[in-house]
Coordinates of C-alpha atoms in Angstrom, one line a residue:
X1 CA 30.7 -4.0 0.6
X2 CA 27.5 -6.0 -0.1
X3 CA 27.1 -9.7 0.7
X4 CA 25.3 -11.6 -2.0
X5 CA 23.4 -14.9 -1.5
X6 CA 22.4 -16.7 -4.7
X7 CA 20.6 -19.9 -5.7
X8 CA 19.5 -21.5 -9.0
X9 CA 16.8 -24.1 -9.6
X10 CA 15.1 -25.5 -12.6
X11 CA 11.5 -25.7 -11.7
X12 CA 8.5 -23.4 -12.3
X13 CA 7.7 -21.2 -9.3
X14 CA 4.0 -21.1 -8.6
X15 CA 2.8 -18.0 -6.7
X16 CA 1.2 -18.9 -3.4
X17 CA -0.2 -15.5 -2.6
X18 CA -2.4 -12.9 -4.2
X19 CA -0.2 -10.6 -6.1
X20 CA -0.8 -6.9 -5.9
X21 CA -1.9 -4.8 -8.9
X22 CA 0.9 -2.7 -10.5
X23 CA 1.1 1.0 -9.9
X24 CA 2.5 1.4 -13.4
X25 CA 2.2 -1.2 -16.2
X26 CA 3.4 -0.8 -19.8
X27 CA 2.5 -3.9 -21.7
X28 CA 3.2 -4.4 -25.4
X29 CA 0.8 -7.3 -26.1
X30 CA -1.5 -6.7 -29.0
X31 CA -4.8 -5.3 -27.8
X32 CA -3.5 -3.3 -24.8
X33 CA -3.3 0.0 -26.8
X34 CA 0.4 0.2 -27.3
X35 CA 0.7 -1.3 -30.7
X36 CA -0.1 2.1 -32.2
X37 CA 1.6 4.3 -29.7
X38 CA 2.6 7.9 -30.7
X39 CA 4.3 10.1 -28.1
X40 CA 3.4 8.1 -25.0
X41 CA 3.2 4.5 -23.8
X42 CA -0.2 3.7 -22.3
X43 CA -0.2 2.8 -18.6
X44 CA -2.7 -0.1 -18.5
X45 CA -2.8 -0.1 -14.7
X46 CA -5.5 2.6 -14.9
X47 CA -3.4 5.0 -12.9
X48 CA -2.6 7.3 -15.8
X49 CA 1.2 7.3 -15.6
X50 CA 1.8 7.1 -19.3
X51 CA 5.4 6.7 -20.4
X52 CA 7.1 9.4 -22.4
X53 CA 8.5 8.2 -25.7
X54 CA 11.7 9.6 -27.3
X55 CA 13.0 8.7 -30.7
X56 CA 10.6 5.8 -31.5
X57 CA 7.5 5.2 -33.6
X58 CA 5.0 2.3 -33.7
X59 CA 5.8 1.7 -37.4
X60 CA 9.5 1.3 -36.8
X61 CA 9.7 -0.1 -33.3
X62 CA 6.6 -2.2 -32.5
X63 CA 6.9 -5.9 -33.3
X64 CA 3.4 -7.5 -33.3
X65 CA 4.7 -11.1 -33.4
X66 CA 7.6 -11.0 -31.0
X67 CA 7.0 -13.0 -27.8
X68 CA 3.9 -14.3 -29.6
X69 CA 1.8 -11.4 -28.5
X70 CA 3.9 -8.3 -29.2
X71 CA 7.0 -6.4 -28.1
X72 CA 8.7 -3.0 -28.3
X73 CA 12.1 -2.9 -29.8
X74 CA 14.3 -0.1 -28.4
X75 CA 16.6 -0.2 -31.3
X76 CA 19.6 2.0 -30.6
X77 CA 22.5 1.4 -32.9
X78 CA 25.2 2.7 -30.6
X79 CA 25.6 3.8 -27.0
X80 CA 26.8 7.3 -27.8
X81 CA 23.8 9.0 -29.5
X82 CA 21.2 6.3 -30.0
X83 CA 18.2 8.5 -29.0
X84 CA 15.5 5.8 -28.3
X85 CA 14.2 5.5 -24.8
X86 CA 11.1 5.8 -22.5
X87 CA 10.9 8.0 -19.4
X88 CA 8.6 7.5 -16.4
X89 CA 6.4 10.6 -15.8
X90 CA 7.0 12.7 -12.8
X91 CA 3.3 12.0 -11.8
X92 CA 4.6 8.7 -10.6
X93 CA 8.1 9.0 -9.2
X94 CA 7.7 12.4 -7.5
X95 CA 5.1 11.0 -5.0
X96 CA 6.4 10.1 -1.5
X97 CA 6.9 6.4 -1.0
X98 CA 9.3 4.0 0.7
X99 CA 10.0 1.3 -1.9
X100 CA 9.7 0.3 -5.5
X101 CA 9.6 -3.0 -7.3
X102 CA 10.4 -3.3 -11.0
X103 CA 9.5 -6.3 -13.2
X104 CA 10.6 -6.5 -16.8
X105 CA 10.5 -9.1 -19.6
X106 CA 13.2 -8.6 -22.2
X107 CA 15.2 -10.1 -25.0
X108 CA 18.8 -9.0 -24.6
X109 CA 20.6 -7.8 -27.7
X110 CA 24.3 -7.2 -28.1
X111 CA 26.5 -4.7 -26.4
X112 CA 26.6 -1.3 -28.1
X113 CA 30.3 -0.4 -27.7
X114 CA 30.7 2.5 -30.1
X115 CA 31.9 4.6 -27.2
X116 CA 34.3 2.4 -25.3
X117 CA 34.0 1.9 -21.6
X118 CA 30.3 2.9 -21.3
X119 CA 27.5 0.6 -20.2
X120 CA 24.2 -0.2 -21.9
X121 CA 21.4 0.7 -19.5
X122 CA 18.1 -1.3 -19.7
X123 CA 16.6 0.8 -16.9
X124 CA 18.2 3.0 -14.4
X125 CA 18.2 6.2 -12.4
X126 CA 20.8 9.0 -11.7
X127 CA 20.9 11.7 -9.1
X128 CA 22.5 14.7 -10.7
X129 CA 22.8 16.5 -7.3
X130 CA 25.2 13.9 -5.8
X131 CA 26.2 11.5 -8.5
X132 CA 24.5 8.5 -7.1
X133 CA 23.0 6.0 -9.6
X134 CA 21.7 2.5 -10.1
X135 CA 21.0 0.6 -13.3
X136 CA 20.2 -2.9 -14.7
X137 CA 21.8 -3.6 -18.1
X138 CA 25.1 -4.6 -19.7
X139 CA 28.5 -3.4 -18.3
X140 CA 31.4 -2.5 -20.6
X141 CA 32.4 -6.1 -20.8
X142 CA 28.9 -7.2 -22.1
X143 CA 28.0 -8.8 -18.8
X144 CA 24.4 -8.4 -17.5
X145 CA 24.6 -6.6 -14.2
X146 CA 22.7 -4.8 -11.4
X147 CA 25.0 -1.9 -10.4
X148 CA 24.8 1.0 -8.0
X149 CA 27.2 3.8 -6.9
X150 CA 27.5 6.6 -4.5
X151 CA 29.7 8.5 -6.9
X152 CA 32.9 7.5 -5.1
X153 CA 32.5 3.7 -4.9
X154 CA 30.7 1.2 -7.1
X155 CA 29.0 -2.1 -6.1
X156 CA 27.6 -4.5 -8.7
X157 CA 25.9 -7.9 -8.9
X158 CA 26.3 -10.1 -12.0
X159 CA 22.8 -11.3 -12.9
X160 CA 21.2 -13.8 -15.4
X161 CA 19.7 -11.9 -18.4
X162 CA 20.2 -14.0 -21.5
X163 CA 21.0 -13.1 -25.1
X164 CA 19.4 -16.2 -26.6
X165 CA 16.0 -16.4 -24.9
X166 CA 13.6 -14.0 -23.2
X167 CA 14.2 -13.3 -19.5
X168 CA 11.7 -12.0 -17.0
X169 CA 13.4 -10.3 -14.0
X170 CA 12.3 -8.3 -10.9
X171 CA 14.2 -6.4 -8.3
X172 CA 13.5 -3.9 -5.5
X173 CA 14.8 -0.6 -4.4
X174 CA 13.8 0.4 -0.9
X175 CA 14.4 2.6 2.1
X176 CA 12.7 0.0 4.3
X177 CA 15.8 -2.1 5.1
X178 CA 19.4 -2.9 4.0
X179 CA 18.2 -6.0 2.2
X180 CA 17.5 -6.0 -1.6
X181 CA 16.5 -8.8 -4.0
X182 CA 16.8 -9.7 -7.6
X183 CA 15.1 -12.7 -9.3
X184 CA 15.3 -13.8 -13.0
X185 CA 13.3 -16.5 -14.9
X186 CA 14.1 -17.9 -18.3
X187 CA 13.3 -21.0 -20.4
X188 CA 15.9 -22.7 -22.6
X189 CA 17.1 -26.3 -23.3
X190 CA 13.7 -27.5 -22.1
X191 CA 14.3 -26.2 -18.6
X192 CA 13.0 -23.2 -16.7
X193 CA 15.8 -21.5 -14.9
X194 CA 15.1 -19.4 -11.8
X195 CA 18.0 -17.4 -10.4
X196 CA 17.6 -15.6 -7.0
X197 CA 19.8 -13.1 -5.3
X198 CA 19.7 -11.5 -1.9
X199 CA 21.9 -8.5 -1.4
X200 CA 22.5 -7.9 2.3
X201 CA 24.0 -4.9 4.0
X202 CA 24.4 -3.1 0.7
X203 CA 24.3 0.6 0.2
X204 CA 21.4 0.2 -2.2
X205 CA 18.9 1.4 0.3
X206 CA 20.5 4.9 0.5
X207 CA 20.0 5.3 -3.2
X208 CA 16.3 5.4 -2.8
X209 CA 16.3 9.1 -3.2
X210 CA 17.8 8.7 -6.6
X211 CA 14.6 7.2 -7.9
X212 CA 12.4 9.3 -5.7
X213 CA 13.7 12.6 -7.0
X214 CA 14.8 11.7 -10.6
X215 CA 12.6 8.8 -11.7
X216 CA 13.7 6.1 -14.1
X217 CA 14.4 5.8 -17.8
X218 CA 14.1 2.6 -20.0
X219 CA 16.7 2.1 -22.8
X220 CA 19.3 4.7 -21.6
X221 CA 20.8 6.3 -18.5
X222 CA 19.6 9.5 -16.9
X223 CA 23.2 10.3 -16.3
X224 CA 24.5 10.9 -19.8
X225 CA 23.9 10.3 -23.5
X226 CA 26.6 7.6 -23.6
X227 CA 24.6 4.6 -22.2
X228 CA 21.9 3.7 -24.6
X229 CA 20.9 0.0 -25.1
X230 CA 19.3 -2.3 -27.6
X231 CA 16.6 -4.6 -26.3
X232 CA 13.2 -6.0 -27.0
X233 CA 10.6 -5.5 -24.2
X234 CA 7.4 -7.4 -23.6
X235 CA 6.4 -5.5 -20.5
X236 CA 7.6 -3.4 -17.6
X237 CA 5.6 -3.0 -14.4
X238 CA 6.3 -1.2 -11.1
X239 CA 4.8 -1.5 -7.6
X240 CA 5.3 1.0 -4.8
X241 CA 5.3 0.7 -1.0
X242 CA 5.5 -3.1 -1.0
X243 CA 8.1 -4.9 1.1
X244 CA 9.5 -7.9 -0.9
X245 CA 9.6 -9.9 2.3
X246 CA 12.4 -12.4 2.3
X247 CA 12.2 -16.0 3.5
X248 CA 14.8 -17.8 5.6
X249 CA 16.6 -18.8 2.4
X250 CA 17.2 -15.2 1.4
X251 CA 14.5 -15.4 -1.3
X252 CA 11.6 -13.1 -2.0
X253 CA 8.3 -14.9 -2.7
X254 CA 6.8 -11.6 -4.0
X255 CA 9.5 -11.2 -6.7
X256 CA 9.5 -14.8 -7.7
X257 CA 5.7 -14.8 -7.9
X258 CA 5.7 -11.7 -10.1
X259 CA 8.3 -13.2 -12.5
X260 CA 6.2 -16.4 -12.7
X261 CA 3.0 -14.5 -13.3
X262 CA 4.4 -12.5 -16.2
X263 CA 6.5 -15.3 -17.6
X264 CA 3.7 -17.0 -19.5
X265 CA 3.8 -14.2 -22.0
X266 CA 7.3 -15.3 -23.1
X267 CA 6.8 -19.0 -23.5

């Protein structure tokens, strides 16, 4: 069973370190080349890991004025056979590494509960050889969650991803330690809310091979066709082989800094 430490504050977090360049970066601001996407989403990191598009077109899914500078609407209508999602290419996830950090900016839409009891996956991974999985999204009760399973037991963390304002969040998956972190940042009621979570002694670290071997999808699960979601995305970026480095307060300056750096797009 994981132990979770959490804290909330209402101030803007200013990065105090030089942040690393992303290994993969899909940005939907106008001018970055994704406003007219076709079959792939351009990786603007320069590393060539373009995302693979399924079921979407720029004419139907790109919103030039959302988040002021542009967003992609993954607009599935139910979680059973929605059909819209993005896949990471194997050129990225099949390389040997020890950790991954994911940072996303999203506007959360409603729970798609056409098929009762299934979740809505914003991003996630599933290991078809042993049943292990992890995902961030909405559970079957419409609660935002970070969940992982070894196919026999499930652990989850309720997280702050809002339905009335954009949220930037970041988390890590790692084989480096038994510590994992999740940070979210949002603005509403004239306040900036930063929520931080430290997950200690969790089994998340053993699920590193789930990403390593099977990658990640955005907008649905790799595990089945019953877990599509509906959300608006301003960006998603990934970093590899970076330890999030906790402080004595069970916080990750790296994850908080990444959220702050990307947060300006959503104000």
